[in-house]
Short mmCIF file of C-alpha atoms and ligand atoms in Angstrom, two decimals:
data_model
loop_
_atom_site.label_atom_id
_atom_site.label_comp_id
_atom_site.label_asym_id
_atom_site.label_seq_id
_atom_site.Cartn_x
_atom_site.Cartn_y
_atom_site.Cartn_z
CA MET C 133 127.32 110.81 127.22
CA THR C 134 130.51 108.79 127.29
CA SER C 135 133.90 109.40 125.80
CA LEU C 136 135.35 107.21 123.10
CA ALA C 137 137.67 105.41 125.49
CA THR C 138 135.98 102.11 124.73
CA ALA C 139 135.40 102.86 121.09
CA HIS C 140 132.67 100.90 119.39
CA ASP C 141 131.70 101.46 115.80
CA THR C 142 129.58 104.55 115.30
CA VAL C 143 127.11 105.85 112.75
CA LEU C 144 126.66 109.52 111.91
CA VAL C 145 122.95 110.16 111.43
CA LEU C 146 121.93 113.23 109.41
CA ASN C 147 118.45 114.67 109.16
CA SER C 148 118.54 117.50 106.64
CA GLY C 149 115.60 119.89 106.52
CA SER C 150 115.10 122.92 104.32
CA SER C 151 116.81 125.30 106.75
CA SER C 152 118.26 122.91 109.31
CA VAL C 153 120.48 119.88 109.76
CA LYS C 154 120.06 117.69 112.82
CA TYR C 155 122.87 115.23 113.49
CA GLN C 156 123.91 112.58 115.95
CA LEU C 157 126.94 110.37 116.22
CA VAL C 158 125.57 107.23 117.77
CA ASP C 159 126.73 103.81 118.88
CA PRO C 160 124.26 101.54 117.06
CA VAL C 161 124.69 98.73 119.57
CA ASP C 162 124.00 100.40 122.89
CA GLY C 163 122.45 103.62 121.56
CA THR C 164 124.92 105.93 123.29
CA PRO C 165 124.91 109.34 121.59
CA LEU C 166 128.58 110.38 121.43
CA ALA C 167 127.68 113.79 120.06
CA SER C 168 124.61 115.47 118.70
CA GLY C 169 123.59 118.82 117.40
CA LEU C 170 121.53 121.07 115.27
CA VAL C 171 122.31 123.64 112.61
CA GLU C 172 119.42 126.07 112.24
CA ARG C 173 118.52 129.02 110.05
CA ILE C 174 120.58 127.92 107.08
CA GLY C 175 120.33 130.59 104.38
CA GLU C 176 119.27 133.32 106.84
CA ASP C 177 121.41 136.26 108.00
CA THR C 178 122.52 134.45 111.14
CA GLY C 179 122.68 130.71 111.43
CA VAL C 180 122.87 128.91 114.78
CA VAL C 181 124.84 125.75 115.51
CA THR C 182 124.42 123.83 118.76
CA HIS C 183 126.84 120.97 119.34
CA LYS C 184 126.60 118.65 122.34
CA HIS C 185 129.42 116.39 123.43
CA ASP C 186 130.46 114.88 126.75
CA GLY C 187 127.96 116.93 128.74
CA SER C 188 129.05 120.25 127.26
CA VAL C 189 127.09 122.43 124.86
CA THR C 190 128.85 124.61 122.29
CA LYS C 191 126.79 127.25 120.52
CA ARG C 192 127.90 129.27 117.49
CA GLU C 193 126.10 132.00 115.64
CA GLN C 194 127.35 132.78 112.15
CA PRO C 195 125.94 133.06 108.65
CA ILE C 196 125.51 129.61 107.09
CA LYS C 197 124.78 129.98 103.39
CA ASN C 198 123.80 126.43 102.49
CA HIS C 199 123.92 122.76 103.49
CA THR C 200 127.58 122.45 102.42
CA GLU C 201 128.56 125.17 104.86
CA ALA C 202 126.34 123.62 107.51
CA LEU C 203 128.12 120.28 107.36
CA GLU C 204 131.52 121.98 107.15
CA VAL C 205 130.76 123.85 110.38
CA VAL C 206 129.64 120.61 112.03
CA LEU C 207 132.80 118.77 110.96
CA ALA C 208 134.93 121.68 112.21
CA LEU C 209 133.15 121.47 115.60
CA PHE C 210 133.87 117.74 115.80
CA ASP C 211 137.54 118.66 115.21
CA GLU C 212 137.60 121.44 117.79
CA VAL C 213 135.31 120.19 120.55
CA GLY C 214 135.21 116.48 119.85
CA PRO C 215 134.77 113.67 119.51
CA ASN C 216 137.55 113.31 117.00
CA LEU C 217 135.91 111.79 113.96
CA ALA C 218 139.12 110.14 112.79
CA GLU C 219 139.04 108.10 116.00
CA ALA C 220 135.28 107.62 116.15
CA HIS C 221 135.16 104.43 114.08
CA ILE C 222 132.41 105.81 111.84
CA VAL C 223 131.24 102.88 109.78
CA ALA C 224 128.58 104.73 107.79
CA VAL C 225 126.45 107.84 107.50
CA GLY C 226 122.68 107.37 107.77
CA HIS C 227 120.40 109.87 106.07
CA ARG C 228 116.77 110.27 107.06
CA VAL C 229 114.66 110.53 103.91
CA VAL C 230 110.95 111.29 104.18
CA GLN C 231 109.60 109.82 100.94
CA GLY C 232 110.69 106.48 99.50
CA ALA C 233 107.27 105.80 97.89
CA ASP C 234 107.01 102.34 96.34
CA VAL C 235 110.53 102.69 94.91
CA PHE C 236 112.36 101.95 98.16
CA ALA C 237 111.09 99.08 100.28
CA GLY C 238 113.68 99.60 103.00
CA PRO C 239 116.99 101.22 103.92
CA THR C 240 119.24 101.48 100.87
CA LEU C 241 122.95 101.93 100.23
CA ILE C 242 123.31 105.21 98.36
CA ASP C 243 125.06 105.47 95.01
CA ASP C 244 124.55 108.07 92.29
CA GLN C 245 121.52 106.23 90.93
CA VAL C 246 119.85 105.93 94.35
CA GLN C 247 120.51 109.62 94.98
CA GLN C 248 118.85 110.45 91.65
CA ASP C 249 115.92 108.18 92.39
CA ILE C 250 115.34 109.88 95.76
CA ALA C 251 115.50 113.27 94.02
CA ALA C 252 112.99 112.00 91.46
CA LEU C 253 110.48 111.41 94.27
CA SER C 254 110.55 115.11 95.21
CA PRO C 255 107.15 115.87 93.61
CA LEU C 256 105.65 113.52 96.23
CA ALA C 257 107.43 115.28 99.11
CA PRO C 258 108.30 118.74 97.83
CA LEU C 259 109.09 120.15 101.29
CA HIS C 260 111.21 117.23 102.45
CA ASN C 261 112.98 115.21 99.76
CA PRO C 262 114.87 118.14 98.15
CA PRO C 263 116.68 119.08 101.40
CA ASN C 264 117.16 115.37 102.19
CA VAL C 265 118.90 114.95 98.82
CA GLU C 266 120.98 118.04 99.41
CA GLY C 267 122.16 116.59 102.71
CA ILE C 268 123.02 113.33 100.97
CA ALA C 269 124.99 115.09 98.21
CA VAL C 270 126.96 117.19 100.69
CA GLY C 271 127.51 114.26 103.04
CA ARG C 272 128.80 112.01 100.29
CA ARG C 273 131.20 114.75 99.17
CA LEU C 274 132.57 115.66 102.60
CA LEU C 275 132.57 112.17 104.10
CA ALA C 276 133.45 110.21 100.98
CA GLU C 277 135.40 107.46 102.72
CA VAL C 278 132.39 105.75 104.34
CA PRO C 279 129.18 104.26 102.90
CA HIS C 280 126.03 106.35 103.02
CA VAL C 281 122.63 104.77 103.62
CA ALA C 282 119.17 106.25 103.11
CA VAL C 283 116.54 105.32 105.70
CA PHE C 284 113.00 106.10 104.63
CA ASP C 285 110.16 107.44 106.76
CA THR C 286 107.75 105.54 104.56
CA SER C 287 109.25 102.02 104.72
CA PHE C 288 107.43 100.82 107.83
CA PHE C 289 104.13 101.61 106.14
CA ARG C 290 104.84 99.52 103.02
CA THR C 291 102.70 96.82 104.66
CA LEU C 292 99.50 98.89 104.65
CA PRO C 293 96.77 96.95 102.85
CA PRO C 294 95.39 98.46 99.61
CA ALA C 295 92.13 99.34 101.38
CA ALA C 296 94.11 101.58 103.73
CA TYR C 297 96.51 103.15 101.26
CA THR C 298 94.17 103.77 98.31
CA TYR C 299 92.44 107.12 97.87
CA ALA C 300 89.06 106.96 96.19
CA LEU C 301 90.41 109.02 93.31
CA ARG C 302 89.93 108.20 89.63
CA LYS C 303 92.19 105.22 89.05
CA ASP C 304 94.14 106.40 85.99
CA VAL C 305 94.98 109.75 87.60
CA ALA C 306 96.04 108.13 90.88
CA GLU C 307 98.24 105.62 89.05
CA LYS C 308 99.82 108.09 86.65
CA TYR C 309 100.78 110.49 89.44
CA SER C 310 101.49 107.92 92.18
CA VAL C 311 98.74 109.37 94.35
CA ARG C 312 98.21 107.08 97.34
CA ARG C 313 98.84 107.11 101.06
CA TYR C 314 102.47 106.43 102.00
CA GLY C 315 102.59 107.50 105.65
CA ALA C 316 105.57 109.11 107.38
CA HIS C 317 107.40 109.01 110.75
CA GLY C 318 107.70 105.26 110.06
CA THR C 319 111.09 104.92 111.73
CA SER C 320 109.61 106.22 114.96
CA HIS C 321 106.40 104.13 114.77
CA GLU C 322 108.43 100.98 114.14
CA PHE C 323 110.89 101.72 116.94
CA VAL C 324 108.20 102.62 119.48
CA SER C 325 105.97 99.62 118.71
CA GLN C 326 108.94 97.29 119.13
CA GLU C 327 110.25 99.08 122.19
CA ALA C 328 106.82 98.89 123.86
CA ALA C 329 106.82 95.12 123.35
CA ARG C 330 110.37 94.84 124.65
CA VAL C 331 109.56 96.81 127.81
CA LEU C 332 106.51 94.60 128.41
CA GLY C 333 108.63 91.49 127.91
CA ARG C 334 106.40 90.46 125.00
CA ASP C 335 107.01 89.62 121.37
CA ALA C 336 105.84 92.42 119.05
CA ALA C 337 104.22 89.71 116.91
CA GLU C 338 101.74 89.06 119.77
CA LEU C 339 100.59 92.63 120.24
CA ASN C 340 98.16 95.04 118.60
CA THR C 341 99.45 98.53 119.19
CA ILE C 342 98.36 102.09 118.51
CA VAL C 343 101.35 104.42 118.36
CA LEU C 344 100.70 108.14 118.83
CA HIS C 345 103.74 110.11 117.66
CA LEU C 346 102.90 113.59 118.95
CA GLY C 347 105.70 116.03 118.22
CA ASN C 348 105.62 119.20 116.17
CA GLY C 349 104.58 116.87 113.37
CA ALA C 350 102.07 114.30 114.61
CA SER C 351 100.86 110.94 113.37
CA ALA C 352 99.09 107.83 114.59
CA SER C 353 99.52 104.25 113.47
CA ALA C 354 97.78 100.92 113.97
CA VAL C 355 100.25 98.04 114.20
CA ARG C 356 98.97 94.45 114.17
CA GLY C 357 101.49 91.90 115.40
CA GLY C 358 104.41 94.15 114.56
CA VAL C 359 103.06 94.95 111.07
CA ALA C 360 101.72 98.42 110.25
CA VAL C 361 98.14 98.25 108.93
CA GLU C 362 97.04 101.90 109.08
CA THR C 363 98.52 105.32 109.62
CA SER C 364 97.26 108.88 109.66
CA MET C 365 99.68 110.56 107.24
CA GLY C 366 98.98 110.21 103.56
CA LEU C 367 100.58 111.19 100.27
CA THR C 368 102.51 113.71 102.35
CA PRO C 369 102.85 114.39 106.09
CA LEU C 370 99.98 116.88 105.87
CA GLU C 371 97.12 114.41 106.34
CA GLY C 372 95.75 113.21 109.66
CA LEU C 373 96.17 114.67 113.11
CA VAL C 374 96.24 118.36 113.96
CA MET C 375 99.93 119.30 114.21
CA GLY C 376 102.10 122.19 115.40
CA THR C 377 101.67 124.13 112.16
CA ARG C 378 99.79 121.71 109.84
CA THR C 379 96.06 121.40 109.39
CA GLY C 380 95.95 117.60 109.28
CA ASP C 381 92.66 116.38 107.77
CA ILE C 382 90.70 119.11 106.04
CA ASP C 383 88.05 119.02 103.35
CA PRO C 384 90.00 119.22 100.05
CA ALA C 385 87.30 121.60 98.83
CA VAL C 386 88.85 124.22 101.13
CA VAL C 387 91.64 124.41 98.54
CA PHE C 388 89.13 125.12 95.74
CA HIS C 389 87.29 127.59 97.92
CA LEU C 390 90.43 129.58 98.79
CA ALA C 391 91.72 129.47 95.21
CA ARG C 392 88.39 130.75 93.88
CA ASN C 393 87.50 133.25 96.57
CA ALA C 394 90.64 134.35 98.43
CA GLY C 395 92.81 134.84 95.35
CA MET C 396 95.39 132.46 96.80
CA ASP C 397 97.58 130.38 94.51
CA ILE C 398 98.66 126.79 95.14
CA GLU C 399 102.00 127.81 96.71
CA GLN C 400 100.25 130.13 99.16
CA ILE C 401 97.71 127.49 100.13
CA ASP C 402 100.48 124.91 100.53
CA HIS C 403 102.30 127.31 102.86
CA LEU C 404 99.10 128.13 104.75
CA PHE C 405 98.23 124.47 105.36
CA ASN C 406 101.77 123.32 106.21
CA LYS C 407 103.33 126.25 108.04
CA GLU C 408 100.65 128.60 109.33
CA SER C 409 97.88 126.30 110.48
CA GLY C 410 97.44 123.62 113.15
CA ILE C 411 97.88 124.66 116.77
CA LYS C 412 99.85 127.72 115.66
CA GLY C 413 97.20 128.82 113.21
CA LEU C 414 94.50 128.57 115.85
CA SER C 415 96.37 130.02 118.83
CA GLY C 416 99.48 131.84 117.59
CA GLU C 417 101.78 129.32 119.33
CA ASN C 418 102.89 125.87 118.23
CA ASP C 419 104.75 124.87 121.38
CA PHE C 420 102.46 123.07 123.83
CA ARG C 421 104.26 124.57 126.82
CA GLU C 422 103.23 128.03 125.58
CA LEU C 423 99.77 126.80 124.67
CA HIS C 424 99.13 125.66 128.25
CA LYS C 425 100.31 129.04 129.58
CA LEU C 426 97.88 130.82 127.27
CA ILE C 427 95.04 128.54 128.38
CA ALA C 428 95.89 129.17 132.04
CA ALA C 429 95.70 132.91 131.30
CA GLY C 430 92.17 132.45 129.93
CA ASN C 431 92.96 132.62 126.20
CA GLU C 432 89.93 131.21 124.35
CA ASP C 433 91.77 130.62 121.06
CA ALA C 434 94.36 128.48 122.82
CA LYS C 435 91.62 126.52 124.58
CA LEU C 436 89.87 125.83 121.26
CA ALA C 437 93.19 124.81 119.65
CA LEU C 438 93.74 122.20 122.34
CA ASP C 439 90.12 121.02 122.09
CA VAL C 440 90.42 120.56 118.32
CA TYR C 441 93.73 118.73 118.72
CA ILE C 442 92.33 116.35 121.34
CA HIS C 443 89.08 115.75 119.46
CA ARG C 444 90.96 114.73 116.29
CA LEU C 445 93.18 112.37 118.25
CA ARG C 446 90.23 110.70 119.94
CA LYS C 447 88.54 110.14 116.58
CA TYR C 448 91.68 108.41 115.30
CA ILE C 449 91.96 106.24 118.39
CA GLY C 450 88.35 105.14 117.98
CA ALA C 451 88.97 104.40 114.30
CA TYR C 452 92.07 102.35 115.04
CA PHE C 453 90.21 100.28 117.63
CA ALA C 454 87.81 99.39 114.83
CA VAL C 455 90.70 98.63 112.45
CA LEU C 456 92.52 96.40 114.94
CA GLY C 457 89.57 94.73 116.67
CA HIS C 458 91.33 94.77 120.00
CA VAL C 459 94.18 96.91 121.21
CA ASP C 460 96.82 95.65 123.65
CA VAL C 461 98.92 98.80 123.83
CA ILE C 462 98.56 102.53 123.22
CA ALA C 463 102.02 104.12 123.17
CA PHE C 464 102.56 107.88 123.38
CA THR C 465 105.81 109.26 122.00
CA ALA C 466 107.69 112.39 120.74
CA GLY C 467 107.85 115.87 122.30
CA VAL C 468 104.20 116.25 123.28
CA GLY C 469 103.44 112.55 123.76
CA GLU C 470 106.42 112.02 126.06
CA ASN C 471 106.15 115.22 128.09
CA ASP C 472 102.58 116.47 128.19
CA HIS C 473 100.58 114.52 130.76
CA VAL C 474 97.59 116.83 130.30
CA VAL C 475 97.32 115.91 126.63
CA ARG C 476 97.64 112.19 127.46
CA GLU C 477 94.93 112.47 130.08
CA LEU C 478 92.52 114.41 127.86
CA VAL C 479 93.04 112.08 124.91
CA LEU C 480 92.02 109.01 126.90
CA GLU C 481 89.63 110.59 129.40
CA GLY C 482 86.30 108.78 129.81
CA LEU C 483 87.32 105.76 127.71
CA GLU C 484 86.97 103.28 130.59
CA PRO C 485 84.06 101.57 128.77
CA MET C 486 86.57 100.76 125.99
CA GLY C 487 88.91 99.20 128.53
CA ILE C 488 91.28 102.16 128.82
CA GLU C 489 92.08 103.52 132.25
CA ILE C 490 94.97 105.87 132.97
CA ASP C 491 96.45 106.04 136.47
CA PRO C 492 97.09 109.75 137.26
CA ALA C 493 99.79 108.81 139.76
CA LYS C 494 101.71 107.13 136.93
CA ASN C 495 100.77 109.59 134.20
CA GLU C 496 101.75 112.84 135.88
CA PRO C 497 105.38 112.32 137.00
CA ARG C 498 108.06 113.30 134.46
CA SER C 499 110.51 110.63 133.37
CA GLY C 500 112.75 109.93 130.40
CA ASP C 501 112.10 106.19 130.63
CA ALA C 502 109.61 104.01 128.85
CA ARG C 503 106.79 103.31 131.30
CA ILE C 504 103.25 102.11 131.82
CA ILE C 505 100.75 104.81 132.79
CA SER C 506 97.54 102.76 132.90
CA THR C 507 96.00 101.03 135.90
CA GLU C 508 96.43 97.31 136.59
CA GLN C 509 92.80 96.73 135.49
CA SER C 510 93.08 98.59 132.19
CA ARG C 511 92.49 96.07 129.34
CA THR C 512 94.65 98.20 127.06
CA THR C 513 98.08 98.98 128.48
CA VAL C 514 98.84 102.67 128.01
CA MET C 515 102.51 103.56 127.81
CA VAL C 516 104.90 106.44 127.30
CA VAL C 517 107.76 105.22 125.11
CA PRO C 518 110.46 107.76 124.24
CA THR C 519 111.26 107.57 120.57
CA ASN C 520 114.85 107.43 119.34
CA GLU C 521 114.83 107.92 115.60
CA GLU C 522 118.61 108.35 115.43
CA LEU C 523 119.24 104.99 117.05
CA ALA C 524 116.58 103.33 114.89
CA ILE C 525 118.20 104.82 111.77
CA ALA C 526 121.69 103.78 112.93
CA ARG C 527 120.53 100.19 113.43
CA GLN C 528 118.97 100.04 109.97
CA VAL C 529 122.18 101.48 108.52
CA VAL C 530 124.24 98.76 110.18
CA ASP C 531 121.85 96.09 108.85
CA VAL C 532 122.42 97.40 105.32
CA ILE C 533 126.20 97.63 105.47
CA SER C 534 126.55 94.24 107.13
CA ALA C 535 124.22 92.48 104.68
P1 AMP Q 158 109.31 116.94 118.56
O1 AMP Q 158 108.85 117.33 117.19
O2 AMP Q 158 109.08 115.51 118.88
O3 AMP Q 158 110.72 117.40 118.86
O4 AMP Q 158 108.36 117.74 119.57
C1 AMP Q 158 108.48 119.15 119.72
C2 AMP Q 158 107.26 119.64 120.47
O5 AMP Q 158 107.11 118.95 121.70
C3 AMP Q 158 107.34 121.11 120.87
O6 AMP Q 158 106.92 121.97 119.84
C4 AMP Q 158 106.39 121.17 122.06
O7 AMP Q 158 105.09 121.44 121.58
C5 AMP Q 158 106.42 119.78 122.63
N1 AMP Q 158 107.08 119.71 123.93
C6 AMP Q 158 108.38 119.59 124.19
N2 AMP Q 158 108.61 119.56 125.53
C7 AMP Q 158 107.40 119.66 126.12
C8 AMP Q 158 106.93 119.70 127.47
N3 AMP Q 158 107.79 119.62 128.49
N4 AMP Q 158 105.61 119.81 127.68
C9 AMP Q 158 104.75 119.89 126.65
N5 AMP Q 158 105.12 119.86 125.35
C10 AMP Q 158 106.42 119.76 125.10
#
């Protein structure tokens, strides 16, 4: 981190979840994070705030009733610990919003109407848009002097062809209730596909890329010449890959079965699928570092969880090869994708006949840099490309306010 001695313009990026606010003050030109942090356990007895600035970490534990208090605590920390926001040349606040549906084609300057329109999309993203809107409302109130911009997780997937985004559901019902696939994590997929091309010294328009965003949430995308043509998340971020706590793909009849036979209502099933399933549901842990420890100790549930996770990923990779025809790049990103060489190896193991060959000597070492991990002969270049959603959001924010 650097100090503000050579102050550029900055953007404050806010990612407001139901019980957390993640923030970063970032230079949108060179990507330097001037400060970052996380407010967790909003609404619980004890909230936790972690603020990072200039190499130091400040941690506070105190009750944080709601998102207003969360942002107030963050602004107070900027005052106390730095950087001084009055001197930080903040040109705008960028808000991550999960669902923009077909209402928002791209990043949008927020006014009262836009805020209402984002709130109106909440039925399509009931777990995400309401806290996103709350963050926007609080942000606009407490930082009223700068423009606020919404950056949507769905925008990058607006280019999906109808064959990819349409569910085979009765047409009138699908249309009336806006039921289609929208995708999510788009900011990351766009950033990583472009970054992969940049690192290779190629134009994104020349490359077919599969991006595997493997964090606590996980999604895959197929990007043809810089344009997204398929992705694994659907109406909501529940569809697709096995995730930390989400089922990913599951027969929808499981919902009927549980409702009829387990006496569970829709809210309980929603919670079960989103919060208590996935790797955690199978093994008791959702952090891959813990999962590997359990496997090493001989835990069969953990082993099966990893097997299911890898199997689902391999099916998606095969499918996206068929969608794209040929694949120039496979890019791993996010917490698991960037750090877990075992997952990367298992996902692509034995795919030499498809032209994919990982080099263990490149795959195993840890590094924070974008890098190639395939052999020279591999027809598909396999890469690890760290995602940077805050920087990607900040850049989109600057595009909007300079337009
Ligand atoms: P994200 O959602 O991108 O922040 O990713 C968070 C997840 O990344 C955690 O829940 C872990 O499962 C995983 N993760 C983070 N660091 C490591 C690591 N060193 N090795 C394996 N998995 C990791």
